[in-house]
mmCIF file of C-alpha atoms in Angstrom:
data_model
loop_
_atom_site.group_PDB
_atom_site.id
_atom_site.type_symbol
_atom_site.label_atom_id
_atom_site.label_comp_id
_atom_site.label_asym_id
_atom_site.label_seq_id
_atom_site.Cartn_x
_atom_site.Cartn_y
_atom_site.Cartn_z
ATOM 1 C CA UNK A 1 160.262 -44.821 4.078
ATOM 2 C CA UNK A 2 157.412 -44.555 1.381
ATOM 3 C CA UNK A 3 155.066 -42.420 0.275
ATOM 4 C CA UNK A 4 152.137 -43.838 -1.007
ATOM 5 C CA UNK A 5 149.047 -43.150 -2.265
ATOM 6 C CA UNK A 6 147.740 -46.066 -0.369
ATOM 7 C CA UNK A 7 148.918 -46.608 3.093
ATOM 8 C CA UNK A 8 147.827 -51.176 3.395
ATOM 9 C CA UNK A 9 148.685 -51.643 -0.277
ATOM 10 C CA UNK A 10 152.763 -49.594 0.551
ATOM 11 C CA UNK A 11 152.878 -52.348 3.539
ATOM 12 C CA UNK A 12 152.286 -55.002 1.400
ATOM 13 C CA UNK A 13 154.372 -53.932 -1.050
ATOM 14 C CA UNK A 14 157.282 -53.029 0.942
ATOM 15 C CA UNK A 15 156.979 -56.323 3.594
ATOM 16 C CA UNK A 16 156.549 -58.655 0.589
ATOM 17 C CA UNK A 17 159.656 -56.698 -1.893
ATOM 18 C CA UNK A 18 161.554 -57.094 1.647
ATOM 19 C CA UNK A 19 160.138 -60.733 2.157
ATOM 20 C CA UNK A 20 161.507 -61.739 -1.617
ATOM 21 C CA UNK A 21 164.706 -59.939 -1.692
ATOM 22 C CA UNK A 22 165.995 -61.426 1.679
ATOM 23 C CA UNK A 23 164.337 -64.291 1.517
ATOM 24 C CA UNK A 24 163.141 -64.537 4.703
ATOM 25 C CA UNK A 25 158.784 -65.858 4.937
ATOM 26 C CA UNK A 26 157.137 -62.364 5.090
ATOM 27 C CA UNK A 27 155.060 -64.031 8.705
ATOM 28 C CA UNK A 28 158.751 -64.247 10.170
ATOM 29 C CA UNK A 29 160.140 -60.830 8.841
ATOM 30 C CA UNK A 30 156.526 -58.905 10.245
ATOM 31 C CA UNK A 31 157.621 -60.006 13.806
ATOM 32 C CA UNK A 32 160.799 -57.599 12.982
ATOM 33 C CA UNK A 33 159.014 -54.692 11.657
ATOM 34 C CA UNK A 34 158.848 -51.643 13.068
ATOM 35 C CA UNK A 35 156.254 -49.257 10.900
ATOM 36 C CA UNK A 36 155.079 -45.639 11.707
ATOM 37 C CA UNK A 37 152.839 -43.509 9.165
ATOM 38 C CA UNK A 38 152.756 -39.704 8.999
ATOM 39 C CA UNK A 39 153.548 -37.670 11.563
ATOM 40 C CA UNK A 40 154.233 -40.667 13.791
ATOM 41 C CA UNK A 41 157.298 -41.480 11.156
ATOM 42 C CA UNK A 42 158.840 -37.660 10.945
ATOM 43 C CA UNK A 43 158.660 -37.573 14.321
ATOM 44 C CA UNK A 44 160.830 -40.392 14.618
ATOM 45 C CA UNK A 45 163.286 -39.344 11.678
ATOM 46 C CA UNK A 46 163.845 -36.167 13.256
ATOM 47 C CA UNK A 47 164.266 -37.883 16.687
ATOM 48 C CA UNK A 48 166.824 -39.873 15.040
ATOM 49 C CA UNK A 49 168.409 -37.402 13.131
ATOM 50 C CA UNK A 50 168.911 -35.784 16.789
ATOM 51 C CA UNK A 51 170.426 -38.225 18.229
ATOM 52 C CA UNK A 52 167.480 -38.238 20.789
ATOM 53 C CA UNK A 53 166.260 -42.329 19.412
ATOM 54 C CA UNK A 54 169.287 -44.134 19.762
ATOM 55 C CA UNK A 55 170.844 -46.701 22.044
ATOM 56 C CA UNK A 56 173.551 -44.023 22.965
ATOM 57 C CA UNK A 57 172.161 -41.040 23.066
ATOM 58 C CA UNK A 58 173.630 -37.912 21.000
ATOM 59 C CA UNK A 59 175.499 -40.322 19.058
ATOM 60 C CA UNK A 60 176.332 -38.869 15.284
ATOM 61 C CA UNK A 61 176.432 -41.581 13.491
ATOM 62 C CA UNK A 62 173.209 -42.262 12.958
ATOM 63 C CA UNK A 63 172.692 -37.955 11.595
ATOM 64 C CA UNK A 64 175.676 -39.728 8.931
ATOM 65 C CA UNK A 65 173.264 -42.137 8.350
ATOM 66 C CA UNK A 66 170.523 -40.106 7.513
ATOM 67 C CA UNK A 67 172.361 -38.366 5.227
ATOM 68 C CA UNK A 68 173.661 -41.346 3.208
ATOM 69 C CA UNK A 69 170.395 -41.732 2.788
ATOM 70 C CA UNK A 70 169.455 -38.278 1.917
ATOM 71 C CA UNK A 71 172.598 -38.723 -0.713
ATOM 72 C CA UNK A 72 171.800 -41.784 -1.832
ATOM 73 C CA UNK A 73 168.281 -40.937 -2.735
ATOM 74 C CA UNK A 74 168.862 -38.317 -4.683
ATOM 75 C CA UNK A 75 169.187 -40.791 -7.658
ATOM 76 C CA UNK A 76 166.320 -42.674 -6.994
ATOM 77 C CA UNK A 77 163.631 -41.842 -9.081
ATOM 78 C CA UNK A 78 160.650 -42.712 -6.498
ATOM 79 C CA UNK A 79 162.975 -40.869 -3.566
ATOM 80 C CA UNK A 80 161.052 -37.551 -5.081
ATOM 81 C CA UNK A 81 160.541 -34.042 -3.332
ATOM 82 C CA UNK A 82 158.319 -35.870 -0.371
ATOM 83 C CA UNK A 83 160.936 -37.674 0.781
ATOM 84 C CA UNK A 84 163.816 -35.349 -0.226
ATOM 85 C CA UNK A 85 162.760 -32.264 1.616
ATOM 86 C CA UNK A 86 161.784 -34.254 4.546
ATOM 87 C CA UNK A 87 165.305 -35.975 4.959
ATOM 88 C CA UNK A 88 166.937 -32.738 4.112
ATOM 89 C CA UNK A 89 164.840 -31.088 6.806
ATOM 90 C CA UNK A 90 165.673 -33.917 9.467
ATOM 91 C CA UNK A 91 169.237 -32.945 8.816
ATOM 92 C CA UNK A 92 169.019 -29.273 9.324
ATOM 93 C CA UNK A 93 167.520 -30.334 12.440
ATOM 94 C CA UNK A 94 169.733 -32.817 13.628
ATOM 95 C CA UNK A 95 172.873 -30.665 13.097
ATOM 96 C CA UNK A 96 170.940 -27.410 14.675
ATOM 97 C CA UNK A 97 170.315 -29.793 17.706
ATOM 98 C CA UNK A 98 174.005 -30.561 18.330
ATOM 99 C CA UNK A 99 175.266 -26.906 17.459
ATOM 100 C CA UNK A 100 172.658 -25.562 19.750
ATOM 101 C CA UNK A 101 172.962 -28.200 22.610
ATOM 102 C CA UNK A 102 175.315 -30.430 24.956
ATOM 103 C CA UNK A 103 173.263 -33.402 23.240
ATOM 104 C CA UNK A 104 177.035 -34.458 21.933
ATOM 105 C CA UNK A 105 179.325 -34.101 24.488
ATOM 106 C CA UNK A 106 180.421 -37.291 25.838
ATOM 107 C CA UNK A 107 178.092 -38.718 23.296
ATOM 108 C CA UNK A 108 180.336 -41.873 21.408
ATOM 109 C CA UNK A 109 179.394 -44.910 18.829
ATOM 110 C CA UNK A 110 177.480 -48.044 20.162
ATOM 111 C CA UNK A 111 180.856 -49.802 18.958
ATOM 112 C CA UNK A 112 182.901 -48.061 20.303
ATOM 113 C CA UNK A 113 181.151 -48.597 23.589
ATOM 114 C CA UNK A 114 180.961 -51.904 23.258
#
């Protein structure tokens, strides 16, 4: 997740950085990227945190990963209030879904299902 003044520039800078760090050529990397923006990105984060967008419906490991991103992000200058608030709300929503529904009943992790 990135907050950028220009969507195109933001995508270009982040994908360039990913290519440089990973050593994967930009053309090859682009085939494997999943890029959403604005409401679509927000909606996706909430679906992931709630366990709705997972290989196994209701999987709890995903919410733990979202919490970890939030925790690590607190120490990063660019994370800021926008992303921090977004992730905090997604975590709250994820917890609420698990508390108020039966989505996590019978859910296991992908690794234990394999």
